[in-house]
Amino acid sequence: IQTDAAINSGNSGGALINTNGKLIGINTAIQSNTGSFSGYGFAIPSNMVKKIMNDLKEYGEVRRAYIGIHITDINTQIKKELNLSNLKGVLISRVLENSAADKAGIKSLDIILEINGIEVNSTSEIHEIIIQFNPGEVIECLIQNNNNIKIVKLSLQS
C-alpha cells in the first residue's frame, strides 16, 4: 500500500489505520529523494500480514503459493499487437514447464480475466490474490485464448 502517512525512523512496523480506526496495513518503508522523512510511505496490506502470521505460527515459515507464469499488464500497445478487443485481464507472457499453469493447460499469450470470480486487470491484483493462498490449494481461473473463454482449475505449487 502506498500512503502519505508519515513514516519516521522507528515507526516502521507500526499500524496504518483508516479513518474508522481499522487496521489496513503495517508501515514498512519510505522512499525519499531528500533523505528526510517526507516522501512516499509503504505498508504491507493487513490481509497479507494475517497470512504471514498464520504461516509462521502453523509452519514456522512463510509459505507462498505459485502458479508458474510470467505476467504482463495489458496496455494499448499489447492490445494492438495481439488484436484484442479491450484492455481487460492480464497477459501470460510465459508459462513455466511443469508448473501448475502448465499442468492445467494454460499457454503463453492466454489472458487471465478472473481468479475465483474476482476480476483482475493488473499484475499487482494477481499477486495480491495469490498471496492469500497456500501451496496445494486449488483456484479457479477464467482464461481467454483468442476469442475462447474457459474456466481452468489450478492446484497451486510452492
mmCIF file of C-alpha atoms in Angstrom:
data_model
loop_
_atom_site.group_PDB
_atom_site.id
_atom_site.type_symbol
_atom_site.label_atom_id
_atom_site.label_comp_id
_atom_site.label_asym_id
_atom_site.label_seq_id
_atom_site.Cartn_x
_atom_site.Cartn_y
_atom_site.Cartn_z
ATOM 1 C CA ILE A 1 0.000 0.000 0.000
ATOM 2 C CA GLN A 2 1.314 3.438 -0.852
ATOM 3 C CA THR A 3 0.450 6.066 1.739
ATOM 4 C CA ASP A 4 1.122 9.689 2.516
ATOM 5 C CA ALA A 5 1.172 8.899 6.250
ATOM 6 C CA ALA A 6 4.483 9.943 7.804
ATOM 7 C CA ILE A 7 6.808 7.006 8.386
ATOM 8 C CA ASN A 8 9.657 8.166 10.561
ATOM 9 C CA SER A 9 12.690 6.355 11.835
ATOM 10 C CA GLY A 10 11.499 3.912 14.463
ATOM 11 C CA ASN A 11 7.873 3.615 13.435
ATOM 12 C CA SER A 12 8.154 1.116 10.614
ATOM 13 C CA GLY A 13 6.209 -1.866 11.849
ATOM 14 C CA GLY A 14 3.542 0.458 13.189
ATOM 15 C CA ALA A 15 -0.124 0.316 12.289
ATOM 16 C CA LEU A 16 -1.563 2.048 9.245
ATOM 17 C CA ILE A 17 -5.223 2.624 10.036
ATOM 18 C CA ASN A 18 -8.122 4.190 8.164
ATOM 19 C CA THR A 19 -10.380 6.957 9.470
ATOM 20 C CA ASN A 20 -12.602 4.341 11.134
ATOM 21 C CA GLY A 21 -9.675 3.002 13.172
ATOM 22 C CA LYS A 22 -9.490 -0.227 11.157
ATOM 23 C CA LEU A 23 -6.054 -1.734 10.539
ATOM 24 C CA ILE A 24 -5.306 -1.690 6.816
ATOM 25 C CA GLY A 25 -1.558 -2.284 6.861
ATOM 26 C CA ILE A 26 1.766 -2.351 8.659
ATOM 27 C CA ASN A 27 4.142 0.509 7.838
ATOM 28 C CA THR A 28 7.393 -0.740 6.359
ATOM 29 C CA ALA A 29 9.369 1.860 4.450
ATOM 30 C CA ILE A 30 9.586 5.329 2.980
ATOM 31 C CA GLN A 31 11.047 6.447 -0.320
ATOM 32 C CA SER A 32 12.521 9.904 -0.040
ATOM 33 C CA ASN A 33 14.633 11.843 -2.508
ATOM 34 C CA THR A 34 15.761 14.310 0.159
ATOM 35 C CA GLY A 35 16.801 11.936 2.928
ATOM 36 C CA SER A 36 14.175 13.480 5.203
ATOM 37 C CA PHE A 37 11.070 11.664 6.356
ATOM 38 C CA SER A 38 8.835 13.129 3.675
ATOM 39 C CA GLY A 39 8.070 11.155 0.560
ATOM 40 C CA TYR A 40 6.103 8.071 -0.305
ATOM 41 C CA GLY A 41 5.348 5.660 2.514
ATOM 42 C CA PHE A 42 4.675 1.963 2.000
ATOM 43 C CA ALA A 43 2.796 -0.561 4.105
ATOM 44 C CA ILE A 44 2.152 -4.279 3.882
ATOM 45 C CA PRO A 45 -1.623 -4.833 3.449
ATOM 46 C CA SER A 46 -3.297 -6.295 6.552
ATOM 47 C CA ASN A 47 -4.647 -9.342 4.677
ATOM 48 C CA MET A 48 -1.080 -10.200 3.680
ATOM 49 C CA VAL A 49 0.145 -9.676 7.253
ATOM 50 C CA LYS A 50 -2.552 -12.034 8.557
ATOM 51 C CA LYS A 51 -1.479 -14.785 6.134
ATOM 52 C CA ILE A 52 2.187 -14.332 7.058
ATOM 53 C CA MET A 53 1.398 -14.510 10.787
ATOM 54 C CA ASN A 54 -0.713 -17.651 10.346
ATOM 55 C CA ASP A 55 2.008 -19.317 8.239
ATOM 56 C CA LEU A 56 4.688 -18.535 10.830
ATOM 57 C CA LYS A 57 2.542 -19.903 13.652
ATOM 58 C CA GLU A 58 1.489 -23.060 11.817
ATOM 59 C CA TYR A 59 4.563 -23.918 9.709
ATOM 60 C CA GLY A 60 7.425 -21.873 11.157
ATOM 61 C CA GLU A 61 7.948 -20.257 7.750
ATOM 62 C CA VAL A 62 6.059 -18.224 5.168
ATOM 63 C CA ARG A 63 4.509 -20.453 2.511
ATOM 64 C CA ARG A 64 3.972 -18.852 -0.877
ATOM 65 C CA ALA A 65 1.662 -20.251 -3.498
ATOM 66 C CA TYR A 66 2.978 -20.328 -7.046
ATOM 67 C CA ILE A 67 1.191 -20.544 -10.408
ATOM 68 C CA GLY A 68 4.308 -20.732 -12.608
ATOM 69 C CA ILE A 69 3.680 -17.906 -15.044
ATOM 70 C CA HIS A 70 5.242 -14.629 -16.107
ATOM 71 C CA ILE A 71 2.590 -11.950 -16.470
ATOM 72 C CA THR A 72 2.308 -8.516 -18.044
ATOM 73 C CA ASP A 73 -0.271 -5.768 -17.758
ATOM 74 C CA ILE A 74 -2.239 -5.285 -20.961
ATOM 75 C CA ASN A 75 -1.618 -1.815 -22.375
ATOM 76 C CA THR A 76 -2.683 -0.221 -25.655
ATOM 77 C CA GLN A 77 0.437 -1.479 -27.454
ATOM 78 C CA ILE A 78 -0.177 -5.109 -26.403
ATOM 79 C CA LYS A 79 -3.883 -4.720 -27.221
ATOM 80 C CA LYS A 80 -2.946 -3.618 -30.742
ATOM 81 C CA GLU A 81 -0.209 -6.269 -31.259
ATOM 82 C CA LEU A 82 -2.486 -9.130 -30.156
ATOM 83 C CA ASN A 83 -5.585 -7.648 -31.794
ATOM 84 C CA LEU A 84 -7.517 -7.662 -28.512
ATOM 85 C CA SER A 85 -10.953 -6.089 -28.228
ATOM 86 C CA ASN A 86 -10.241 -4.426 -24.857
ATOM 87 C CA LEU A 87 -7.666 -3.942 -22.082
ATOM 88 C CA LYS A 88 -9.257 -6.422 -19.654
ATOM 89 C CA GLY A 89 -7.243 -9.086 -17.877
ATOM 90 C CA VAL A 90 -3.557 -9.830 -17.516
ATOM 91 C CA LEU A 91 -1.426 -11.334 -20.273
ATOM 92 C CA ILE A 92 0.508 -14.518 -19.599
ATOM 93 C CA SER A 93 3.797 -13.884 -21.367
ATOM 94 C CA ARG A 94 5.354 -17.223 -20.395
ATOM 95 C CA VAL A 95 4.270 -20.492 -18.778
ATOM 96 C CA LEU A 96 6.990 -22.328 -16.896
ATOM 97 C CA GLU A 97 7.478 -26.013 -17.648
ATOM 98 C CA ASN A 98 5.856 -28.443 -15.160
ATOM 99 C CA SER A 99 4.248 -25.556 -13.266
ATOM 100 C CA ALA A 100 0.663 -25.528 -12.001
ATOM 101 C CA ALA A 101 -0.321 -23.445 -15.044
ATOM 102 C CA ASP A 102 1.428 -25.829 -17.454
ATOM 103 C CA LYS A 103 -0.253 -28.861 -15.878
ATOM 104 C CA ALA A 104 -3.645 -27.138 -16.164
ATOM 105 C CA GLY A 105 -3.149 -26.483 -19.888
ATOM 106 C CA ILE A 106 -2.596 -22.741 -19.721
ATOM 107 C CA LYS A 107 -0.480 -21.387 -22.575
ATOM 108 C CA SER A 108 1.642 -18.327 -23.267
ATOM 109 C CA LEU A 109 -0.456 -15.435 -24.610
ATOM 110 C CA ASP A 110 -3.532 -16.625 -22.704
ATOM 111 C CA ILE A 111 -5.208 -13.890 -20.682
ATOM 112 C CA ILE A 112 -6.321 -14.270 -17.069
ATOM 113 C CA LEU A 113 -9.638 -12.461 -16.649
ATOM 114 C CA GLU A 114 -10.656 -13.675 -13.173
ATOM 115 C CA ILE A 115 -9.354 -15.672 -10.244
ATOM 116 C CA ASN A 116 -12.015 -17.289 -8.059
ATOM 117 C CA GLY A 117 -14.604 -14.931 -9.515
ATOM 118 C CA ILE A 118 -12.530 -11.803 -8.836
ATOM 119 C CA GLU A 119 -11.780 -9.738 -11.943
ATOM 120 C CA VAL A 120 -8.071 -8.996 -12.451
ATOM 121 C CA ASN A 121 -6.654 -6.225 -14.614
ATOM 122 C CA SER A 122 -3.105 -5.811 -13.304
ATOM 123 C CA THR A 123 -0.164 -7.914 -12.230
ATOM 124 C CA SER A 124 -0.389 -6.407 -8.739
ATOM 125 C CA GLU A 125 -4.012 -7.569 -8.409
ATOM 126 C CA ILE A 126 -2.986 -11.127 -9.277
ATOM 127 C CA HIS A 127 -0.135 -11.063 -6.755
ATOM 128 C CA GLU A 128 -2.446 -9.716 -4.067
ATOM 129 C CA ILE A 129 -4.934 -12.539 -4.661
ATOM 130 C CA ILE A 130 -2.401 -15.382 -4.931
ATOM 131 C CA ILE A 131 -0.515 -14.422 -1.750
ATOM 132 C CA GLN A 132 -3.657 -15.256 0.228
ATOM 133 C CA PHE A 133 -3.444 -18.943 -0.744
ATOM 134 C CA ASN A 134 -1.240 -21.805 0.365
ATOM 135 C CA PRO A 135 0.556 -24.310 -1.843
ATOM 136 C CA GLY A 136 -1.782 -27.206 -2.615
ATOM 137 C CA GLU A 137 -4.940 -25.106 -2.630
ATOM 138 C CA VAL A 138 -6.998 -25.040 -5.813
ATOM 139 C CA ILE A 139 -8.037 -21.832 -7.546
ATOM 140 C CA GLU A 140 -10.328 -21.311 -10.493
ATOM 141 C CA CYS A 141 -9.192 -19.025 -13.308
ATOM 142 C CA LEU A 142 -11.250 -17.582 -16.123
ATOM 143 C CA ILE A 143 -8.900 -17.702 -19.119
ATOM 144 C CA GLN A 144 -9.237 -16.130 -22.552
ATOM 145 C CA ASN A 145 -7.394 -17.568 -25.542
ATOM 146 C CA ASN A 146 -8.146 -15.714 -28.759
ATOM 147 C CA ASN A 147 -11.930 -15.363 -28.535
ATOM 148 C CA ASN A 148 -12.447 -18.514 -26.463
ATOM 149 C CA ILE A 149 -13.110 -18.250 -22.741
ATOM 150 C CA LYS A 150 -12.707 -21.223 -20.418
ATOM 151 C CA ILE A 151 -12.546 -21.995 -16.711
ATOM 152 C CA VAL A 152 -9.331 -23.667 -15.561
ATOM 153 C CA LYS A 153 -8.690 -25.160 -12.116
ATOM 154 C CA LEU A 154 -5.114 -24.883 -10.833
ATOM 155 C CA SER A 155 -3.539 -26.677 -7.902
ATOM 156 C CA LEU A 156 -1.060 -24.118 -6.574
ATOM 157 C CA GLN A 157 2.551 -25.153 -6.047
ATOM 158 C CA SER A 158 5.239 -23.887 -3.690
#
